[in-house]
XYZ file of C-alpha atoms in Angstrom:
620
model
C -23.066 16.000 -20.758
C -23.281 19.274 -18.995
C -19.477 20.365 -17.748
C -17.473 23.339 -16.698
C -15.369 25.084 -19.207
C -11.989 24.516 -17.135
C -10.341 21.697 -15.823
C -11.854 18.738 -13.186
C -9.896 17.974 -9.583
C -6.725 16.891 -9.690
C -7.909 13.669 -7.904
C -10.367 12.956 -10.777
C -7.727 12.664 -13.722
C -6.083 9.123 -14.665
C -2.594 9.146 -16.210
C -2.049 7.230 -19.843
C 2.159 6.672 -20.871
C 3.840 4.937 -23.650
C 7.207 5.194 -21.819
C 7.666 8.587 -23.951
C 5.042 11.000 -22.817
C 1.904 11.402 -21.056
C -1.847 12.133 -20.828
C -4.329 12.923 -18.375
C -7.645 11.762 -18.812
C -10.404 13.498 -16.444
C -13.972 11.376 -15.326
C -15.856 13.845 -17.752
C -14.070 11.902 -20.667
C -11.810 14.580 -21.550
C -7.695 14.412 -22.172
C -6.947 17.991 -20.410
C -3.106 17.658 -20.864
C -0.685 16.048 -23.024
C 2.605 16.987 -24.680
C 3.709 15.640 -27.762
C 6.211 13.862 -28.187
C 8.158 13.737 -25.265
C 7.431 14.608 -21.376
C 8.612 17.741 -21.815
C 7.724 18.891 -25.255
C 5.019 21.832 -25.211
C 1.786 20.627 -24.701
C -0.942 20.190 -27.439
C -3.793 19.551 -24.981
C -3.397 22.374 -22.121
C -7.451 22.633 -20.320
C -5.708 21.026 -16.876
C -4.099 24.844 -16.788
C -6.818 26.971 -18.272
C -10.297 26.019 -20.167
C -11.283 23.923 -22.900
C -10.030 26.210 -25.352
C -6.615 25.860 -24.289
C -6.982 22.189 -26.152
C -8.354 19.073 -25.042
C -10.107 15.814 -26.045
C -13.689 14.729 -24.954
C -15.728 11.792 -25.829
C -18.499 11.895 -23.567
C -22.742 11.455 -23.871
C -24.623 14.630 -24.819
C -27.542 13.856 -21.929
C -26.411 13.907 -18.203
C -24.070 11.609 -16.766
C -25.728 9.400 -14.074
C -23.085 7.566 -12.641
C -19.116 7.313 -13.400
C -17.116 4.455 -13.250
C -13.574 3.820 -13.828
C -10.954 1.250 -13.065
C -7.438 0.683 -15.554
C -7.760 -2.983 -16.389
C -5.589 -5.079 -14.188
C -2.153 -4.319 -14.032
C -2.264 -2.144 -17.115
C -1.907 1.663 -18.111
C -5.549 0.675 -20.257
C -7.877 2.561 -18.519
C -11.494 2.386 -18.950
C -14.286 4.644 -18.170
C -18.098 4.120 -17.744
C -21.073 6.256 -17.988
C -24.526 6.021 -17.346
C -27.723 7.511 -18.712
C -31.122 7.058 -18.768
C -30.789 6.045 -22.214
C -27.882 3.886 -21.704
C -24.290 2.856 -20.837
C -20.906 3.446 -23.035
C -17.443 2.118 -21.813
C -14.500 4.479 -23.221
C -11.361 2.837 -23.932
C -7.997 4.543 -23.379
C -4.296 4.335 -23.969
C -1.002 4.895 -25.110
C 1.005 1.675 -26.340
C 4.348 1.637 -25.579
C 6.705 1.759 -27.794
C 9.864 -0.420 -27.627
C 12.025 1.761 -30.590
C 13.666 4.692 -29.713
C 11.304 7.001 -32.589
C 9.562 9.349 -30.846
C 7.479 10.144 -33.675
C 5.434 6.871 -32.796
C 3.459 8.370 -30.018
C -0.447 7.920 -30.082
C -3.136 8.080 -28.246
C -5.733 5.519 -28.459
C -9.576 5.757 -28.026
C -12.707 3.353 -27.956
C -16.140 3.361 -27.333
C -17.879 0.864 -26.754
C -22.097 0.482 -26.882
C -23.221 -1.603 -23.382
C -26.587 -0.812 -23.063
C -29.415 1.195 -24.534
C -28.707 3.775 -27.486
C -26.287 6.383 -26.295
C -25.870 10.231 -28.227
C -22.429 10.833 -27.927
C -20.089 13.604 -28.613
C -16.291 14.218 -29.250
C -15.061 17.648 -29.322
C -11.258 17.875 -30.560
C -9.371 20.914 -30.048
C -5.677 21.045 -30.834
C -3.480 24.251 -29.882
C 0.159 23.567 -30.037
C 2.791 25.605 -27.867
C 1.052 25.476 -24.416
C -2.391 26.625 -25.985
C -0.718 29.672 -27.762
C -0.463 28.241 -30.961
C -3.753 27.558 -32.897
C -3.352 25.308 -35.972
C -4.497 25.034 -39.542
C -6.685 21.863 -39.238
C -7.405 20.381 -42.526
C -8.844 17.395 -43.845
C -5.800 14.886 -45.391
C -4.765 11.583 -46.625
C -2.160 9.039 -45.709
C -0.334 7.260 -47.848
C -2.240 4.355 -47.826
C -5.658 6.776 -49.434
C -7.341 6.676 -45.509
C -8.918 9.952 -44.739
C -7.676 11.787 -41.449
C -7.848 15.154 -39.756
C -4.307 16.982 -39.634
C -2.970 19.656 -37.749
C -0.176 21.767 -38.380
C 1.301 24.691 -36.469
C 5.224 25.468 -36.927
C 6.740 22.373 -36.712
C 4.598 20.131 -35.120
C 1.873 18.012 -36.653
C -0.640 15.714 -35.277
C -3.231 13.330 -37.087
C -6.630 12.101 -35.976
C -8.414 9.206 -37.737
C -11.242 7.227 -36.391
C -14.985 5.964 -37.405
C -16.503 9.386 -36.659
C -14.273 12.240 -37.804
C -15.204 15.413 -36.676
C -15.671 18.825 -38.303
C -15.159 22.460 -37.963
C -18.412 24.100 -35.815
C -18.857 27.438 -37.326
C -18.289 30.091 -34.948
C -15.653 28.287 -32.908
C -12.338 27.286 -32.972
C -13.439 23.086 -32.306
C -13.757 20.170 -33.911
C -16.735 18.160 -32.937
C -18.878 14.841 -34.165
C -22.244 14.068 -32.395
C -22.967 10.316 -32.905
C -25.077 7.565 -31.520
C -23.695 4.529 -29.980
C -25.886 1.558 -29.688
C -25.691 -1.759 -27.611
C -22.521 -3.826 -29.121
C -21.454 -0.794 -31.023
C -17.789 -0.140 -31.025
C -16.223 2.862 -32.790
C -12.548 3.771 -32.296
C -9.702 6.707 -32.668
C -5.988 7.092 -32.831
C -4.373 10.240 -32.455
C -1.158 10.262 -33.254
C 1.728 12.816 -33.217
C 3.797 13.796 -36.597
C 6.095 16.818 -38.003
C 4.787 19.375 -40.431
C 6.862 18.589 -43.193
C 5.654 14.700 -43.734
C 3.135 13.383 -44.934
C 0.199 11.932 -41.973
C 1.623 8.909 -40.612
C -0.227 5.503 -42.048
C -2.846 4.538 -39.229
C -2.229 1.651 -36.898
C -5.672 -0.681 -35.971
C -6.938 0.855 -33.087
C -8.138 -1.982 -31.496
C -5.031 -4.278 -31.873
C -2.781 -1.136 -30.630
C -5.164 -1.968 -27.013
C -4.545 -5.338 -27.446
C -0.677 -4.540 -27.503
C -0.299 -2.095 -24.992
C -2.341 -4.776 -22.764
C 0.118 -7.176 -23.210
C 2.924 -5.087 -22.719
C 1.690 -4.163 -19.156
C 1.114 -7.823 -18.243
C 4.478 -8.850 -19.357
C 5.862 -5.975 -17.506
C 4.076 -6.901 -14.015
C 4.687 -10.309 -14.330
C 7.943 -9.525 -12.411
C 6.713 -7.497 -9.443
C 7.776 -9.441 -6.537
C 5.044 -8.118 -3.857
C 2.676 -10.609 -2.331
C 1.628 -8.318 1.007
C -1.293 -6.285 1.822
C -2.671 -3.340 -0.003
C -1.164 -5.273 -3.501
C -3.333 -3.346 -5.790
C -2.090 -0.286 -4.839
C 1.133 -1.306 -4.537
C 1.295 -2.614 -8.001
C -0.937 0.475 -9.327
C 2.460 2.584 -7.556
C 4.961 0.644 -9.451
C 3.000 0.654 -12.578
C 3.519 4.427 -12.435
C 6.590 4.637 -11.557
C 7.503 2.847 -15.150
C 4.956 5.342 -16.920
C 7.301 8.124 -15.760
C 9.842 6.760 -17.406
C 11.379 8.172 -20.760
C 12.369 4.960 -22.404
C 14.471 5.884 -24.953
C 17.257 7.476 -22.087
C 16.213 5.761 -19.304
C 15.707 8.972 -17.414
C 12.596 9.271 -15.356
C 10.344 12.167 -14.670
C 9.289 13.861 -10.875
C 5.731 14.117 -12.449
C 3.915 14.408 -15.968
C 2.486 17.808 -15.183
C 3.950 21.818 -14.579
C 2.732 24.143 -12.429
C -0.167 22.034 -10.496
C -0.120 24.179 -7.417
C 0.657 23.053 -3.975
C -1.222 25.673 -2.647
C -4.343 26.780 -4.541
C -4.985 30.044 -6.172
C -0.890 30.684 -5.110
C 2.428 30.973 -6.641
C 3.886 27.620 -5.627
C 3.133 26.005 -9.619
C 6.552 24.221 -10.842
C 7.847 22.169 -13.520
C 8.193 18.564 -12.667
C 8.885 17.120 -16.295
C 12.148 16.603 -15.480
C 14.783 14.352 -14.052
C 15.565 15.001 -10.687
C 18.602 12.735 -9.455
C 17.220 12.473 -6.241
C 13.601 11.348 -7.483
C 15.111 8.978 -9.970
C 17.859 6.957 -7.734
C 14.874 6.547 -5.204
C 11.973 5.413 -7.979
C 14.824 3.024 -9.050
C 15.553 1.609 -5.594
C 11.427 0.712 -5.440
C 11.358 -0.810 -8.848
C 14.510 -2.260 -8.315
C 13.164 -3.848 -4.612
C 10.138 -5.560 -6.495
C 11.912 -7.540 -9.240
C 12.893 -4.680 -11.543
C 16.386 -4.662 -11.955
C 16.720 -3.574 -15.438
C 15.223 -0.461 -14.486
C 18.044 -0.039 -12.129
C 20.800 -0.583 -14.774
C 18.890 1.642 -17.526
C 19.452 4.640 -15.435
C 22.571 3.905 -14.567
C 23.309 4.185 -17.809
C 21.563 7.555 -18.204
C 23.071 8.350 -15.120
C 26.847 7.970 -16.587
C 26.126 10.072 -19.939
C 23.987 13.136 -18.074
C 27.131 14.086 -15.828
C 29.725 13.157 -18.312
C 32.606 15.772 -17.882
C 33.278 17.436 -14.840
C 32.059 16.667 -11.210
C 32.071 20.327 -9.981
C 29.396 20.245 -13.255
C 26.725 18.226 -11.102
C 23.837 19.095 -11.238
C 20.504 18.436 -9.559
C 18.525 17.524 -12.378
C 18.278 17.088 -15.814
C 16.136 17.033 -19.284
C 14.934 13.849 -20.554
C 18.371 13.108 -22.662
C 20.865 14.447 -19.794
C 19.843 18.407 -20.912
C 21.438 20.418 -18.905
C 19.878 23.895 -19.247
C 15.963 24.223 -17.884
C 15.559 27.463 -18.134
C 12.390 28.688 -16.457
C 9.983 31.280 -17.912
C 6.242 32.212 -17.523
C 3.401 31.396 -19.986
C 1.344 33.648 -19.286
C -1.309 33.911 -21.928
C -2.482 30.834 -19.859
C -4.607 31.745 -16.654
C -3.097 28.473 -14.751
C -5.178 25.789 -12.654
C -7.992 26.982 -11.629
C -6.788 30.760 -11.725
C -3.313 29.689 -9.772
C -0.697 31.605 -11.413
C 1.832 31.473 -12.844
C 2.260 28.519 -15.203
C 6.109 28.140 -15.456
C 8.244 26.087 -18.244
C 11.209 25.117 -17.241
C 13.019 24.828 -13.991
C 15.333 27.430 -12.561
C 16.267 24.855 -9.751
C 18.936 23.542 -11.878
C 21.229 25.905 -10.436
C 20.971 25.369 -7.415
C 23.251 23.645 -5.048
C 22.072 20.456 -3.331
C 24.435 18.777 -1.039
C 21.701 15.713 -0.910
C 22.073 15.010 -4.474
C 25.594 13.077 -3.843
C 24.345 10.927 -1.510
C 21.119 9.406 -3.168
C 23.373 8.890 -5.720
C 26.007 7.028 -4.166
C 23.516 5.095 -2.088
C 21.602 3.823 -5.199
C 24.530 3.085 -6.741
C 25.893 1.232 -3.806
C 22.594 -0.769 -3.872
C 22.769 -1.424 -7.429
C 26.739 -3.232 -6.576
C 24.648 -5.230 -4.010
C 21.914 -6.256 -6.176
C 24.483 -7.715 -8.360
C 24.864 -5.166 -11.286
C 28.489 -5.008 -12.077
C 30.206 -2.208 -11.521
C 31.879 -0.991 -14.517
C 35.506 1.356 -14.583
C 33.305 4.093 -16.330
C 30.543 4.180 -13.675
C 33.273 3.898 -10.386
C 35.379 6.811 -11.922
C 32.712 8.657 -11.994
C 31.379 7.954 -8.838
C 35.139 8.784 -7.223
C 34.856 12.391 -9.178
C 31.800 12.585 -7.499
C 33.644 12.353 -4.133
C 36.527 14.203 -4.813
C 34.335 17.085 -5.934
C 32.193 16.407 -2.592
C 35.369 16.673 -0.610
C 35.837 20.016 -1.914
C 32.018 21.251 -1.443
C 31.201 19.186 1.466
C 30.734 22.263 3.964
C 29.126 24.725 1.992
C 25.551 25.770 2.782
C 22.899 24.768 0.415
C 19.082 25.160 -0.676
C 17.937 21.930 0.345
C 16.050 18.482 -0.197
C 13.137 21.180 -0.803
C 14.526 23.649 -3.264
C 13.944 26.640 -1.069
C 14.000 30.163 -2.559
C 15.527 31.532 -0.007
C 18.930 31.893 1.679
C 21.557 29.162 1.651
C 21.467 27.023 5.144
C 23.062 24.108 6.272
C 19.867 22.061 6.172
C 20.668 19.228 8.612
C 19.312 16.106 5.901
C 21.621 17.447 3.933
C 24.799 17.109 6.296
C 23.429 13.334 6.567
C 22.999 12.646 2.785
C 27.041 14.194 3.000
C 27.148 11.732 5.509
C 25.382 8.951 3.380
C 28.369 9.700 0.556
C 31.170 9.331 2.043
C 29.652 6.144 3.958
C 28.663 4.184 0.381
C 32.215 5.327 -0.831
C 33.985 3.790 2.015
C 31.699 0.737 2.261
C 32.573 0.505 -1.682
C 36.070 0.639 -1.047
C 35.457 -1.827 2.288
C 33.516 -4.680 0.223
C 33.733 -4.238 -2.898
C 37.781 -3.637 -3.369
C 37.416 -1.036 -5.097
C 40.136 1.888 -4.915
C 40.461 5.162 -3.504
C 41.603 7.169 -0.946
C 39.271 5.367 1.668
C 41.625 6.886 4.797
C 40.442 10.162 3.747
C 36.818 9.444 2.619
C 36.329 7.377 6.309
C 37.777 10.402 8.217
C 35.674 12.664 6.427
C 32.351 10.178 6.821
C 33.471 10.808 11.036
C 33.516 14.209 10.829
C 30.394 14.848 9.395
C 29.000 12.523 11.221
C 29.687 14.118 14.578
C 29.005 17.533 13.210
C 25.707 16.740 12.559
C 24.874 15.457 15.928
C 26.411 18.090 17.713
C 25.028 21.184 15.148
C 21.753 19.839 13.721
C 20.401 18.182 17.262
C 18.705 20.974 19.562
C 18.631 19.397 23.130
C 16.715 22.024 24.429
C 13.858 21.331 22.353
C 14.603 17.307 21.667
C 14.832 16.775 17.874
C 16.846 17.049 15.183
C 16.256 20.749 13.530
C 15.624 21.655 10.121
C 19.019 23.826 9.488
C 21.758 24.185 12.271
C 21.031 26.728 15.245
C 17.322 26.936 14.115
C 14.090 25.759 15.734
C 12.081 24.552 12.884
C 10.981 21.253 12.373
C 11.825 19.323 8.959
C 10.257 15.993 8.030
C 13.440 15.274 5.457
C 14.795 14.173 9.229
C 12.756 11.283 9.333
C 14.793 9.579 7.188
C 17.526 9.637 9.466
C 17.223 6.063 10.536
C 16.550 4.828 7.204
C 19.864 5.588 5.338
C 21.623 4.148 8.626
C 23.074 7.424 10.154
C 21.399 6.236 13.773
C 19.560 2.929 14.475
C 15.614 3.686 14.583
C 15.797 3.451 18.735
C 18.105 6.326 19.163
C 16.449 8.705 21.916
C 17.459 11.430 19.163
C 15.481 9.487 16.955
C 12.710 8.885 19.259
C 12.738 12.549 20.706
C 12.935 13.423 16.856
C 9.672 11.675 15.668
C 7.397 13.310 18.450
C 8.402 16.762 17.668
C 6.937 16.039 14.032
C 3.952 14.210 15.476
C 3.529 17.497 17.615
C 4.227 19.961 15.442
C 3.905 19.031 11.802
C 1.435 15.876 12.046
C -2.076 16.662 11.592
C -3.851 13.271 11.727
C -2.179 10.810 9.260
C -0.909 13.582 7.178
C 2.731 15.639 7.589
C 3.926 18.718 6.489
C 7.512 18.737 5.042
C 7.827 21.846 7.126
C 6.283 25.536 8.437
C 5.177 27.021 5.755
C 3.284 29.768 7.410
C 4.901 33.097 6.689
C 4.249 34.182 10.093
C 6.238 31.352 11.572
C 9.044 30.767 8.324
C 10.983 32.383 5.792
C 13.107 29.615 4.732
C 11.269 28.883 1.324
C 11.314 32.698 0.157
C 7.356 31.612 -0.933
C 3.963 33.571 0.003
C 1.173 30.995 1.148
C 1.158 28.054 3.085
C 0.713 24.215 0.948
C -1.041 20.895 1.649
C 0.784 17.940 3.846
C 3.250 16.507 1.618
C 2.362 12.580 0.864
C 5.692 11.249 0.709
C 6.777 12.759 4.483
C 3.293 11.080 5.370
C 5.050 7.414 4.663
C 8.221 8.504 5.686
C 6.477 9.132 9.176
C 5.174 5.311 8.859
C 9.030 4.111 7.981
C 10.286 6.283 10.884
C 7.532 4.339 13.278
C 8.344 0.727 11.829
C 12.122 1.106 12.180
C 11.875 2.606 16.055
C 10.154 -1.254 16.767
C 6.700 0.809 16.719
C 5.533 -1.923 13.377
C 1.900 -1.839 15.040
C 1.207 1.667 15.087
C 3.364 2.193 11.739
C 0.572 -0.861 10.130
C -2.191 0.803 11.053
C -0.929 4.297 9.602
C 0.179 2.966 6.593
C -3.372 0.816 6.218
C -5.168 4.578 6.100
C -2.617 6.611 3.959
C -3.314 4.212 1.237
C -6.546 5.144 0.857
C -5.975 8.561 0.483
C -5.320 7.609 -3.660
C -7.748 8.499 -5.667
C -10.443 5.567 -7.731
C -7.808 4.243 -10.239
C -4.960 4.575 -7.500
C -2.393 7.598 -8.127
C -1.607 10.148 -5.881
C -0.775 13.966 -6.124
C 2.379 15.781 -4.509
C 0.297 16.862 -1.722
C -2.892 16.451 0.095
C -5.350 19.558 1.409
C -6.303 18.191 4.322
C -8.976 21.097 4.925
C -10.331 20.744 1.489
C -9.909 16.957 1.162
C -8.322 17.852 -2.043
C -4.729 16.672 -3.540
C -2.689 19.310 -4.998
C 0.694 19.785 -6.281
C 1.918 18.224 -9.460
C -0.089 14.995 -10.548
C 0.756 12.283 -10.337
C 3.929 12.644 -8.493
C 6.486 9.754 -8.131
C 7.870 11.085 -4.951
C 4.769 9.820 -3.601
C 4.558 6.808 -4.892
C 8.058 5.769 -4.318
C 7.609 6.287 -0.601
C 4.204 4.542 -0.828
C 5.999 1.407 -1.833
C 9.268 1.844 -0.094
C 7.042 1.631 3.125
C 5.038 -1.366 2.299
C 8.523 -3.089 1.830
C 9.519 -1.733 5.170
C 6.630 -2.965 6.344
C 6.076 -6.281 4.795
C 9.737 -7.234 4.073
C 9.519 -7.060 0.056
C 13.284 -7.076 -0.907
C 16.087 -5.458 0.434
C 15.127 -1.907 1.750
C 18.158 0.213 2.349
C 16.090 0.865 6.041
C 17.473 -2.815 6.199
C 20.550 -2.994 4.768
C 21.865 -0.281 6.940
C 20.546 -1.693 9.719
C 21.742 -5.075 8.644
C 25.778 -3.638 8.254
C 25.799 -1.337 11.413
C 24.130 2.860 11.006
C 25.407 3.716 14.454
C 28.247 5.130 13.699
């Protein structure tokens, strides 16, 4: 199968997780990025950010491919693959089975072909390099304890073991491991790959086929709980699914994306490292499990939640490693030429450090949702929302970078005076209906002042619309949420007023821009190059529509942003509108949160917090 040497469209790959870690599977047949054993470990497969010899895993036909098709089988992470020749068809198998201990050690990756029609040449080409491609290890031939014969790398401390039906060997002159076999009708030959440390011995293999069988099973039981019976329920189920394959199950945490430096703009600088918890991204992919059925989700971070900001409040901070890490220290690998030549590849995230006045009140909303979903609130988990506050109270009128992380200079970004707003609000309605103590005097007064501050400093009256920072002119699509986290009812005329300035200046058909990033018009990000219409302020656009009594026009938006996800049904950070291309980290659950928090807008699914505000009173 002819192919290029470096990695497919970011559209084309399909995402594999067993709850610990993922992979990335492109339509050529090749695994082009996964890190062993965790999210954030280094990666041993690293082509999706420079070329095949950066590491990667393809099982493919030698003749040329005729026709591609893929689908995951229903409701599963199982994904299957088809290709055509003129000699034949294969179907390749792949997955990662979840795993429900807490051994990290257990990851694998599982691969099967199977023989449809006609007699197939096929070839898998296995190259391991450890340590983000820098590290190449000493491959050997080995045995398990149980005598079966596998293929074992080693580099530092890191090991990984291949066995299968077809092991490959060593092609003289390169640094590969290949096996060209033929695959006739009913033929089925398998693989597990699976990861180990250098000191043991190569794990005993698991059957192949009944690891499918299991990982099946384990994504059936899993969807049998979704709640969601409107239109679009493929897709909506295919966002949920991956949602939960974010998710690190050991800690409960939960990823912004699989993937580091993906860039949102190509052949530019803006490449960062999502493999990280992000409180923001986690309270909200928690809310849309939570509003389809999935409330253990909700109580699993919770739980996470508690033990990353154990200690002190003025600690916060706006995201964390896997376990509750708190130091993400970004550097540059830059041995590796990045995607597609867009440079550079960072590790790491310096964004830690920054201050994000947001941060307290996604947190205090989901956890204000979790009370009302009937999760018990627990001494541990109210004391430390109330340090929370009393920290907040301290901070509350500071500038800050941002809902987007901005490089640049501190600003009082105007969501973030809401989400201030949105803190103080769940901490009085905690006090209100729930009973529960503090100083609610002093958190209500506060919850007023912000309140009016933000109407009088972050609404420009001249120009109709709520700004991106106070005294600018800039347009920010964060204010779109506005009316859904109750701060004004969807029919405000600030609202209204607020919604055609985006459709004016940062709509471009379906698609919205979070904001300006043309360097002619902006400096707020500190960033060279302008990026692709983020996906998530797309849907938000659609909630803003729905909740200003505009459902019709909101259905029909909604009806063609869905069909912007690619053939198995995931969706990038961004989309290139001019290019037709998604970009940005991949896939991202920003975007799929907001996909499904606006079909539940939409098509009633649960309690959205659009609702629940509106249901207790936002004009306030």
């Amino acid at each position: 199968m002819a192919h290029d040497t470096g990695p497919g469209r970011i559209e084309d790959y399909a995402l594999l997780s067993d709850l610990r870690t993922a992979a990335l599977v492109g339509r050529d047949g090749s695994v082009d990025w996964l890190c062993m054993p965790r999210f954030d470990s280094p990666s041993c497969f690293s082509r999706l950010l420079g070329t095949e010899d950066d590491g990667h895993w393809r099982i493919a036909p030698t003749a040329p491919v005729t026709a591609v098709r893929r689908r995951y089988r229903e409701n599963t992470l199982v994904l299957e693959t088809e290709f055509d020749t003129d000699e034949g068809t294969i179907r390749l198998i792949d997955t990662m089975p979840p795993e429900d201990s807490d051994d990290d050690a257990d990851t694998r990756l599982v691969r099967v072909v199977e023989g449809l029609s006609g007699s197939v040449e096929v070839k898998l080409q296995w190259v391991v390099r450890f340590a983000y491609g820098d590290s190449v290890p000493w491959v050997r031939r080995s045995t398990a304890a149980d005598g079966t014969e596998c293929v074992f790398a080693v580099a530092g401390p890191s090991a990984i073991a291949l066995y299968g039906d077809r092991l490959p060997y060593r092609v003289e002159g390169k640094r590969a491991h290949e096996a060209v076999f033929t695959v006739d009708e009913g033929d089925r030959l398998s693989w597990v790959m699976e990861f180990s440390y250098s000191h043991d011995r190569p794990p005993v293999p698991v059957d192949a086929l009944a690891e499918v069988r299991r990982s099946e099973a384990f994504w059936k039981d899993w969807t049998d709980d979704l709640g969601y019976h409107g239109p679009h329920g493929d897709v909506v189920r295919r966002s949920l699914i991956t949602l939960k394959g974010l998710t690190y199950a050991p800690s409960g945490g939960i990823v912004a994306a699989p993937t580091t430096s993906l860039p949102e703009t190509f052949g530019g600088e803006r490449n960062w490292d999502y493999r990280y918890c992000w409180l923001r991204d986690a309270t909200l992919t928690l809310l849309a499990l939570d509003n389809f059925g999935r409330s253990g989700e909700a109580e699993a971070w919770r739980k996470w939640l508690l033990r990353a900001v154990a200690g002190d409040p003025a600690d916060l901070q706006i995201m964390y490693g896997l376990g509750g890490e708190r130091h993400l220290v970004e550097w540059e690998a830059d041995w590796l030429p990045g995607y597609r030549g867009a440079k550079p590849v960072r590790i790491g995230n310096a964004a830690y450090r920054q201050l994000q006045l947001d941060v307290y009140g996604e947190v205090m909303d989901a956890l204000h949702l979790a009370r009302e979903r009937g999760i018990a609130e627990s001494a541990e988990s109210w004391a430390m929302q109330r340090g929370m506050i009393r920290h907040l109270r301290k901070i509350w009128d500071r500038p800050d970078k941002g809902l987007w992380e901005v490089r640049g200079p501190d600003r009082y970004f105007t969501h973030s005076r809401v989400m201030v707003w949105v803190a103080f609000d769940r901490a009085v309605r905690a006090a209100e209906q729930y009973g529960l103590p503090g100083p609610v005097d002093e958190w209500r007064e506060l919850r007023d002042r912000v309140h009016a501050e933000v109407l009088e400093k972050g609404w420009n009256a001249e120009l109709g619309t709520f700004t991106q920072f106070y005294g600018g002119t800039e347009l920010d699509a964060a204010t779109l949420l506005i009316p859904a986290v109750g701060f004004l009812p969807g029919n405000d005329p600030r609202v209204l007023g607020t919604i055609e300035a985006i459709r004016r200046g940062l709509k471009h058909g379906d698609l919205v821009d979070r904001y300006d990033t043309d360097p002619g018009e902006s400096e707020v990000d500190g960033l060279s190059g302008e990026e692709g219409s983020f996906l998530a302020c797309s849907f938000w656009f659609v909630d803003a529509l729905a909740l200003s009594d505009r459902r019709d026009e909101a259905v029909e938006m909604f009806d063609r942003l869905v069909a912007l996800v690619n053939d198995v049904g995931l969706l990038a950070e961004e989309y290139d509108a001019r290019t037709g291309r998604m970009s940005g980290n991949f896939p991202q659950a920003f975007s799929h949160l907001a996909l499904v928090n606006s079909a539940a807008v939409l098509y009633g699914q649960g309690h959205t917090r659009d609702e629940r505000d509106r249901r207790d009173g936002g004009d306030r």
